[in-house]
Tab-separated table of C-alpha atoms in Angstrom:
chain	number	residue	atom	x	y	z
A	1	UNK	CA	-5.000	29.634	37.997
A	2	UNK	CA	-4.522	26.169	38.403
A	3	UNK	CA	-7.098	23.049	37.216
A	4	UNK	CA	-9.597	23.077	39.756
A	5	UNK	CA	-9.094	20.255	42.183
A	6	UNK	CA	-5.302	20.956	41.862
A	7	UNK	CA	-5.933	24.640	43.214
A	8	UNK	CA	-7.957	23.310	46.209
A	9	UNK	CA	-5.094	21.206	47.153
A	10	UNK	CA	-2.977	24.405	46.948
A	11	UNK	CA	-5.239	26.282	48.994
A	12	UNK	CA	-5.593	23.835	52.021
A	13	UNK	CA	-2.192	23.219	51.986
A	14	UNK	CA	-1.420	26.843	52.318
A	15	UNK	CA	-3.513	26.993	55.417
A	16	UNK	CA	-0.942	24.742	57.144
A	17	UNK	CA	1.430	26.469	59.427
A	18	UNK	CA	4.392	27.369	58.279
A	19	UNK	CA	3.390	26.392	54.961
A	20	UNK	CA	3.496	29.607	52.433
A	21	UNK	CA	2.410	29.821	48.786
A	22	UNK	CA	5.267	28.478	47.396
A	23	UNK	CA	5.490	25.423	49.533
A	24	UNK	CA	2.152	24.654	49.258
A	25	UNK	CA	2.376	24.420	45.155
A	26	UNK	CA	5.726	22.281	45.479
A	27	UNK	CA	3.556	20.015	48.103
A	28	UNK	CA	1.033	19.687	45.353
A	29	UNK	CA	3.100	19.066	42.312
A	30	UNK	CA	4.927	16.488	44.333
A	31	UNK	CA	1.515	15.074	45.590
A	32	UNK	CA	0.546	15.233	41.845
A	33	UNK	CA	3.158	13.132	40.753
A	34	UNK	CA	3.555	10.657	44.080
A	35	UNK	CA	2.661	7.264	44.098
A	36	UNK	CA	-1.562	7.103	44.737
A	37	UNK	CA	-0.983	4.743	47.909
A	38	UNK	CA	1.244	6.970	49.465
A	39	UNK	CA	-1.101	9.763	49.313
A	40	UNK	CA	-4.212	7.462	49.913
A	41	UNK	CA	-1.834	6.793	53.400
A	42	UNK	CA	-1.530	10.751	54.180
A	43	UNK	CA	-5.466	11.304	53.927
A	44	UNK	CA	-6.118	7.969	55.738
A	45	UNK	CA	-3.987	8.788	58.824
A	46	UNK	CA	-5.297	12.476	58.398
A	47	UNK	CA	-8.891	11.041	59.244
A	48	UNK	CA	-7.726	8.472	61.651
A	49	UNK	CA	-6.177	11.129	64.034
A	50	UNK	CA	-9.214	13.005	64.332
A	51	UNK	CA	-11.215	10.213	64.622
A	52	UNK	CA	-8.813	8.217	67.207
A	53	UNK	CA	-7.251	11.205	69.055
A	54	UNK	CA	-9.159	13.133	72.211
A	55	UNK	CA	-8.185	14.475	74.831
A	56	UNK	CA	-7.301	12.765	78.109
A	57	UNK	CA	-10.333	13.587	80.973
A	58	UNK	CA	-7.917	13.578	83.639
A	59	UNK	CA	-4.890	16.030	82.287
A	60	UNK	CA	-5.980	16.828	78.907
A	61	UNK	CA	-3.328	15.246	77.550
A	62	UNK	CA	-3.198	13.844	74.053
A	63	UNK	CA	-4.965	10.265	74.185
A	64	UNK	CA	-5.808	7.638	72.310
A	65	UNK	CA	-7.962	6.566	75.568
A	66	UNK	CA	-10.559	7.795	77.882
A	67	UNK	CA	-6.999	8.522	80.050
A	68	UNK	CA	-3.706	9.148	78.214
A	69	UNK	CA	-0.537	6.316	78.909
A	70	UNK	CA	0.607	8.099	81.386
A	71	UNK	CA	-2.592	9.117	83.929
A	72	UNK	CA	-3.445	5.041	83.246
A	73	UNK	CA	-0.050	3.920	84.374
A	74	UNK	CA	-0.013	2.845	88.176
A	75	UNK	CA	3.691	3.465	88.414
A	76	UNK	CA	3.840	6.976	87.606
A	77	UNK	CA	3.977	8.457	91.230
A	78	UNK	CA	0.718	10.524	92.017
A	79	UNK	CA	1.899	13.078	94.456
A	80	UNK	CA	3.775	15.205	91.902
A	81	UNK	CA	2.093	16.941	89.477
A	82	UNK	CA	4.010	19.124	86.484
A	83	UNK	CA	1.720	21.508	84.501
A	84	UNK	CA	2.469	22.419	80.848
A	85	UNK	CA	1.364	24.312	78.262
A	86	UNK	CA	0.877	22.178	75.519
A	87	UNK	CA	1.210	18.227	74.569
A	88	UNK	CA	4.733	18.531	73.111
A	89	UNK	CA	5.792	19.766	76.146
A	90	UNK	CA	4.701	16.841	77.880
A	91	UNK	CA	6.482	14.979	74.994
A	92	UNK	CA	9.778	16.863	75.819
A	93	UNK	CA	9.871	16.313	79.709
A	94	UNK	CA	9.122	12.702	78.533
A	95	UNK	CA	12.552	12.717	76.788
A	96	UNK	CA	14.600	13.522	79.699
A	97	UNK	CA	13.390	10.461	82.003
A	98	UNK	CA	13.701	12.951	84.986
A	99	UNK	CA	10.046	12.944	86.147
A	100	UNK	CA	7.843	10.602	86.959
A	101	UNK	CA	5.197	12.284	88.015
A	102	UNK	CA	1.748	13.163	86.211
A	103	UNK	CA	0.654	15.690	84.216
A	104	UNK	CA	-1.866	18.556	83.757
A	105	UNK	CA	-1.679	20.365	80.132
A	106	UNK	CA	-3.376	23.731	80.191
A	107	UNK	CA	-3.746	23.901	76.512
A	108	UNK	CA	-2.182	27.709	76.021
A	109	UNK	CA	-0.738	30.056	78.680
A	110	UNK	CA	-2.225	33.310	79.648
A	111	UNK	CA	-1.711	36.134	77.098
A	112	UNK	CA	-4.235	39.281	77.100
A	113	UNK	CA	-2.858	40.313	73.312
A	114	UNK	CA	-4.239	36.715	71.918
A	115	UNK	CA	-7.190	37.556	73.940
A	116	UNK	CA	-6.618	33.973	76.253
A	117	UNK	CA	-6.776	34.945	79.934
A	118	UNK	CA	-7.187	31.872	82.629
A	119	UNK	CA	-11.052	31.344	81.757
A	120	UNK	CA	-9.629	30.090	78.241
A	121	UNK	CA	-6.807	27.588	79.866
A	122	UNK	CA	-7.805	24.383	81.945
A	123	UNK	CA	-6.875	26.046	85.239
A	124	UNK	CA	-10.323	25.173	86.458
A	125	UNK	CA	-9.715	21.783	86.129
A	126	UNK	CA	-6.343	21.873	87.655
A	127	UNK	CA	-7.804	23.448	90.634
A	128	UNK	CA	-10.452	20.537	90.278
A	129	UNK	CA	-8.019	17.743	90.521
A	130	UNK	CA	-6.347	19.094	93.888
A	131	UNK	CA	-9.352	18.006	95.612
A	132	UNK	CA	-7.554	14.329	95.191
A	133	UNK	CA	-5.627	14.778	98.152
A	134	UNK	CA	-2.706	13.278	97.323
A	135	UNK	CA	-1.005	16.010	95.536
A	136	UNK	CA	1.709	17.377	97.225
A	137	UNK	CA	3.855	19.467	94.871
A	138	UNK	CA	3.090	21.466	91.827
A	139	UNK	CA	6.167	21.810	88.897
A	140	UNK	CA	4.914	24.597	87.041
A	141	UNK	CA	7.158	23.880	83.581
A	142	UNK	CA	5.322	26.878	81.172
A	143	UNK	CA	7.461	28.115	78.947
A	144	UNK	CA	10.506	30.543	80.145
A	145	UNK	CA	8.744	33.486	77.859
A	146	UNK	CA	6.729	36.166	78.676
A	147	UNK	CA	3.376	34.722	78.509
A	148	UNK	CA	4.654	31.424	80.236
A	149	UNK	CA	6.061	33.621	83.418
A	150	UNK	CA	2.855	35.434	83.737
A	151	UNK	CA	0.807	31.495	83.881
A	152	UNK	CA	3.058	30.861	86.248
A	153	UNK	CA	2.751	33.807	88.100
A	154	UNK	CA	-0.771	33.729	88.312
A	155	UNK	CA	-1.046	29.595	89.165
A	156	UNK	CA	1.467	30.294	92.259
A	157	UNK	CA	-0.807	32.823	93.838
A	158	UNK	CA	-3.752	30.429	93.324
A	159	UNK	CA	-2.423	27.115	94.362
A	160	UNK	CA	0.177	28.215	97.223
A	161	UNK	CA	-3.093	29.201	99.158
A	162	UNK	CA	-3.939	25.450	99.215
A	163	UNK	CA	-1.248	24.615	101.335
A	164	UNK	CA	0.815	22.877	98.238
A	165	UNK	CA	4.548	23.154	97.673
A	166	UNK	CA	4.295	24.872	94.238
A	167	UNK	CA	7.845	24.904	92.474
A	168	UNK	CA	8.752	26.137	88.916
A	169	UNK	CA	12.078	24.704	86.574
A	170	UNK	CA	15.208	26.273	87.670
A	171	UNK	CA	16.023	29.153	84.980
A	172	UNK	CA	20.091	28.934	83.888
A	173	UNK	CA	22.651	28.528	81.686
A	174	UNK	CA	21.509	25.902	78.964
A	175	UNK	CA	24.285	22.586	79.126
A	176	UNK	CA	26.421	22.619	76.013
A	177	UNK	CA	26.172	26.453	75.399
A	178	UNK	CA	29.186	28.982	75.893
A	179	UNK	CA	28.551	31.697	78.636
A	180	UNK	CA	29.801	34.258	76.751
A	181	UNK	CA	26.601	33.992	74.420
A	182	UNK	CA	23.729	33.473	76.884
A	183	UNK	CA	21.769	36.608	76.770
A	184	UNK	CA	21.502	38.930	80.479
A	185	UNK	CA	18.505	37.650	81.864
A	186	UNK	CA	19.703	34.154	81.335
A	187	UNK	CA	23.225	35.087	83.020
A	188	UNK	CA	21.050	36.933	85.655
A	189	UNK	CA	19.001	34.245	86.667
A	190	UNK	CA	21.800	31.885	86.192
A	191	UNK	CA	23.624	33.770	89.377
A	192	UNK	CA	20.588	34.575	91.136
A	193	UNK	CA	19.681	30.532	91.134
A	194	UNK	CA	23.364	29.476	91.651
A	195	UNK	CA	23.943	25.934	93.997
A	196	UNK	CA	26.800	24.953	96.293
A	197	UNK	CA	29.275	23.393	94.043
A	198	UNK	CA	28.933	19.623	94.184
B	1	UNK	CA	7.566	8.951	71.308
B	2	UNK	CA	4.414	10.015	70.528
B	3	UNK	CA	0.718	8.499	70.581
B	4	UNK	CA	0.774	6.134	68.052
B	5	UNK	CA	-1.525	7.268	65.385
B	6	UNK	CA	-0.146	11.089	66.088
B	7	UNK	CA	3.280	9.413	65.459
B	8	UNK	CA	2.047	7.884	62.372
B	9	UNK	CA	0.997	11.617	61.012
B	10	UNK	CA	4.059	13.221	61.622
B	11	UNK	CA	5.839	10.645	59.665
B	12	UNK	CA	3.592	10.848	56.699
B	13	UNK	CA	3.898	14.980	56.767
B	14	UNK	CA	7.991	14.530	57.202
B	15	UNK	CA	7.713	12.960	54.045
B	16	UNK	CA	6.341	16.018	51.828
B	17	UNK	CA	9.318	18.194	50.394
B	18	UNK	CA	10.399	21.233	52.224
B	19	UNK	CA	8.745	19.700	55.526
B	20	UNK	CA	11.443	18.671	58.350
B	21	UNK	CA	10.687	17.007	61.778
B	22	UNK	CA	10.076	19.781	63.028
B	23	UNK	CA	7.550	21.326	60.946
B	24	UNK	CA	6.125	17.940	60.847
B	25	UNK	CA	5.648	18.157	64.487
B	26	UNK	CA	3.713	21.536	63.899
B	27	UNK	CA	1.601	20.673	61.343
B	28	UNK	CA	0.310	17.494	63.320
B	29	UNK	CA	0.133	19.945	66.747
B	30	UNK	CA	-1.782	22.160	64.870
B	31	UNK	CA	-4.327	19.639	62.653
B	32	UNK	CA	-5.168	17.615	66.352
B	33	UNK	CA	-6.335	21.002	67.682
B	34	UNK	CA	-7.873	21.956	64.208
B	35	UNK	CA	-11.530	21.697	63.442
B	36	UNK	CA	-12.581	17.747	62.081
B	37	UNK	CA	-14.362	19.436	58.884
B	38	UNK	CA	-10.867	21.616	57.840
B	39	UNK	CA	-8.807	18.107	58.162
B	40	UNK	CA	-11.398	16.551	56.546
B	41	UNK	CA	-11.329	18.711	53.969
B	42	UNK	CA	-7.987	18.156	53.546
B	43	UNK	CA	-8.079	14.667	53.553
B	44	UNK	CA	-10.832	14.863	50.969
B	45	UNK	CA	-9.046	17.505	48.164
B	46	UNK	CA	-6.232	14.493	48.952
B	47	UNK	CA	-8.033	11.724	47.435
B	48	UNK	CA	-10.124	14.100	45.187
B	49	UNK	CA	-7.223	15.073	43.480
B	50	UNK	CA	-5.240	11.234	42.883
B	51	UNK	CA	-8.942	10.005	41.677
B	52	UNK	CA	-9.632	13.087	39.765
B	53	UNK	CA	-6.428	14.335	38.063
B	54	UNK	CA	-4.785	12.834	35.165
B	55	UNK	CA	-2.557	13.988	32.206
B	56	UNK	CA	-3.717	15.571	29.074
B	57	UNK	CA	-3.754	12.864	26.265
B	58	UNK	CA	-2.106	15.158	23.860
B	59	UNK	CA	0.088	17.550	25.439
B	60	UNK	CA	0.819	15.795	29.073
B	61	UNK	CA	-0.760	19.010	31.363
B	62	UNK	CA	-2.585	18.229	34.249
B	63	UNK	CA	-5.945	17.465	33.229
B	64	UNK	CA	-9.707	17.019	34.545
B	65	UNK	CA	-10.112	15.827	31.494
B	66	UNK	CA	-9.346	13.381	28.588
B	67	UNK	CA	-7.917	16.940	27.143
B	68	UNK	CA	-6.745	19.526	29.137
B	69	UNK	CA	-8.386	23.180	28.879
B	70	UNK	CA	-5.920	24.080	26.370
B	71	UNK	CA	-5.718	21.479	23.952
B	72	UNK	CA	-9.661	21.315	24.264
B	73	UNK	CA	-9.801	25.302	23.593
B	74	UNK	CA	-10.624	26.194	19.477
B	75	UNK	CA	-9.192	29.582	19.808
B	76	UNK	CA	-5.546	28.701	20.842
B	77	UNK	CA	-3.376	28.964	18.272
B	78	UNK	CA	-2.846	25.172	16.615
B	79	UNK	CA	0.415	26.557	14.675
B	80	UNK	CA	3.127	26.938	17.677
B	81	UNK	CA	3.981	25.055	20.474
B	82	UNK	CA	5.911	25.521	23.346
B	83	UNK	CA	7.555	23.074	24.853
B	84	UNK	CA	8.099	23.270	28.673
B	85	UNK	CA	9.468	20.850	31.694
B	86	UNK	CA	6.505	21.051	33.904
B	87	UNK	CA	2.987	21.523	34.501
B	88	UNK	CA	3.888	24.235	36.736
B	89	UNK	CA	5.934	25.778	33.727
B	90	UNK	CA	2.931	26.320	31.766
B	91	UNK	CA	0.787	28.183	34.782
B	92	UNK	CA	4.262	30.161	34.801
B	93	UNK	CA	3.515	31.345	30.499
B	94	UNK	CA	-0.242	31.005	31.142
B	95	UNK	CA	0.258	34.153	33.566
B	96	UNK	CA	2.583	36.226	30.843
B	97	UNK	CA	-0.994	36.126	28.209
B	98	UNK	CA	1.773	36.410	25.711
B	99	UNK	CA	1.421	33.291	23.983
B	100	UNK	CA	-1.995	31.889	22.755
B	101	UNK	CA	-0.267	28.522	21.330
B	102	UNK	CA	-0.212	25.298	22.898
B	103	UNK	CA	2.299	23.120	25.210
B	104	UNK	CA	4.004	20.021	25.133
B	105	UNK	CA	5.215	18.512	28.792
B	106	UNK	CA	8.254	16.969	28.846
B	107	UNK	CA	8.026	15.676	32.214
B	108	UNK	CA	11.905	16.840	33.286
B	109	UNK	CA	15.062	17.761	31.547
B	110	UNK	CA	17.655	15.204	30.821
B	111	UNK	CA	20.195	15.090	33.320
B	112	UNK	CA	22.407	12.511	33.605
B	113	UNK	CA	23.355	12.279	36.930
B	114	UNK	CA	19.620	11.801	37.726
B	115	UNK	CA	19.386	8.928	35.140
B	116	UNK	CA	16.917	10.550	33.113
B	117	UNK	CA	17.602	10.414	29.482
B	118	UNK	CA	15.246	11.628	26.421
B	119	UNK	CA	13.871	8.102	26.245
B	120	UNK	CA	12.244	9.426	29.835
B	121	UNK	CA	10.399	12.404	28.683
B	122	UNK	CA	7.755	12.819	26.713
B	123	UNK	CA	10.521	13.783	23.335
B	124	UNK	CA	8.942	10.491	21.091
B	125	UNK	CA	4.776	11.916	21.897
B	126	UNK	CA	6.524	15.481	20.914
B	127	UNK	CA	7.952	13.765	17.508
B	128	UNK	CA	4.889	12.302	17.339
B	129	UNK	CA	2.642	15.354	17.239
B	130	UNK	CA	4.277	17.378	14.553
B	131	UNK	CA	3.246	14.441	12.002
B	132	UNK	CA	-0.273	17.044	12.414
B	133	UNK	CA	1.082	18.996	9.494
B	134	UNK	CA	-0.720	22.647	11.279
B	135	UNK	CA	2.695	22.965	13.804
B	136	UNK	CA	5.126	25.262	11.871
B	137	UNK	CA	7.267	26.761	14.944
B	138	UNK	CA	8.135	25.190	18.128
B	139	UNK	CA	9.163	27.098	21.344
B	140	UNK	CA	11.718	25.438	23.535
B	141	UNK	CA	10.781	27.123	26.935
B	142	UNK	CA	12.918	24.840	29.056
B	143	UNK	CA	14.575	25.945	32.182
B	144	UNK	CA	18.096	28.476	31.806
B	145	UNK	CA	20.213	26.425	33.714
B	146	UNK	CA	22.322	23.016	32.581
B	147	UNK	CA	19.866	20.489	32.299
B	148	UNK	CA	17.084	22.724	30.396
B	149	UNK	CA	19.697	24.002	27.812
B	150	UNK	CA	21.043	20.205	27.741
B	151	UNK	CA	17.526	19.653	26.648
B	152	UNK	CA	16.587	22.221	24.609
B	153	UNK	CA	20.153	21.742	22.409
B	154	UNK	CA	18.767	18.015	21.923
B	155	UNK	CA	15.653	19.217	20.785
B	156	UNK	CA	16.963	22.199	18.144
B	157	UNK	CA	18.995	18.935	16.904
B	158	UNK	CA	16.175	16.208	16.102
B	159	UNK	CA	13.697	19.290	15.295
B	160	UNK	CA	15.318	21.515	13.033
B	161	UNK	CA	15.934	18.852	10.373
B	162	UNK	CA	11.831	17.941	10.111
B	163	UNK	CA	11.750	21.620	8.860
B	164	UNK	CA	10.362	23.546	11.711
B	165	UNK	CA	11.174	26.739	13.038
B	166	UNK	CA	12.707	26.238	16.351
B	167	UNK	CA	13.242	28.861	18.655
B	168	UNK	CA	14.538	29.459	22.535
B	169	UNK	CA	13.005	32.220	24.839
B	170	UNK	CA	15.130	35.176	24.860
B	171	UNK	CA	18.085	35.012	27.662
B	172	UNK	CA	18.833	38.315	29.094
B	173	UNK	CA	18.709	41.009	31.898
B	174	UNK	CA	15.835	40.275	34.396
B	175	UNK	CA	13.147	43.242	34.384
B	176	UNK	CA	12.941	45.478	37.486
B	177	UNK	CA	16.986	44.037	38.354
B	178	UNK	CA	20.281	45.832	38.673
B	179	UNK	CA	22.675	45.352	35.696
B	180	UNK	CA	25.377	45.764	38.396
B	181	UNK	CA	23.817	42.395	40.057
B	182	UNK	CA	23.040	40.175	36.701
B	183	UNK	CA	25.899	37.366	36.829
B	184	UNK	CA	28.043	37.467	33.984
B	185	UNK	CA	26.539	34.462	32.161
B	186	UNK	CA	23.186	36.339	32.153
B	187	UNK	CA	25.106	40.234	31.004
B	188	UNK	CA	27.032	37.916	28.464
B	189	UNK	CA	23.986	36.871	27.104
B	190	UNK	CA	22.012	40.092	27.222
B	191	UNK	CA	25.148	41.483	24.902
B	192	UNK	CA	24.827	38.492	22.448
B	193	UNK	CA	20.995	38.673	22.443
B	194	UNK	CA	21.133	42.733	22.404
B	195	UNK	CA	18.590	44.485	19.988
B	196	UNK	CA	17.580	47.750	17.891
B	197	UNK	CA	16.560	50.309	20.827
B	198	UNK	CA	13.006	51.093	19.802
């Protein structure tokens, strides 16, 4: 319907997650009228990100070098390993400044519906890292949903026999929330996980 | 917070209209994991669109040539000119297949709040086109909102003294809608514009 290359742009934009046909059209018209240097900058960063960004050879975190900044940092505690699903989880945990150990990025969670089993995740690589005798605790920080819980359960069964301490992030009430708005499962978990008042 | 170039990508994506910080992050992570050739194709089309697309010298429609496909098409009726705000309006009208004349794209609508007056629109160029004696009717197809109406009123005053037929798209009930849900102004216009039943 649109002039050739404009339609191509709308099609390409429409392939991005969360960008429907209407949004793709809106973005395309914006770009048509935008300063060419701005559009060029976006194109350049797209090319650059694919050229520069790779995955850390140790933990599979996003990295611009052979090893990511966290694996390369000698001040990070080498005895605790936090297992997460995705790169964005690393960023979320780093933001808390509560964890000073290292990470292992699985690249997803077990989800039979999506055809993702343990073999599609970087579990073999995780087990290989454990032959390094420094690691004493594995913190399973997969998402608190069905797939994340299944992945954590699977990993616990695999890792506990190796004599490691395997922990899971606490479930409970979100800080700043209202108790009455918590769902039953969360509230139930908060009871089960109750601790002595400080 | 993210590795340098990843943050750059999130920033650039976040500048697009309708893409908030969360969406920008989601798109960036998608692109990190996407096939490099797919990302390259998006980057290429961005560069290509800015290199190839310009505005028709006659009607200011988006075009890949000196003249757009519509202006270059000898089968289009040269006596009627449809004045629209934007390129996307041309596409919307073309989709109806009801109009076989030519277009003039103003590049917006009069909006004092946004600092857009008649001089910021391609009204001078419109008047210049009218010296071509073929044009006998001007259809004002600006948006049926405050700015579009103001623009249509302004243009009517400018063009009618030139002895042309100046028309405006009909206002009324949208087809397929419910009468009870129409707003008062639309319903009022539908009364004023009532026609003999066929």
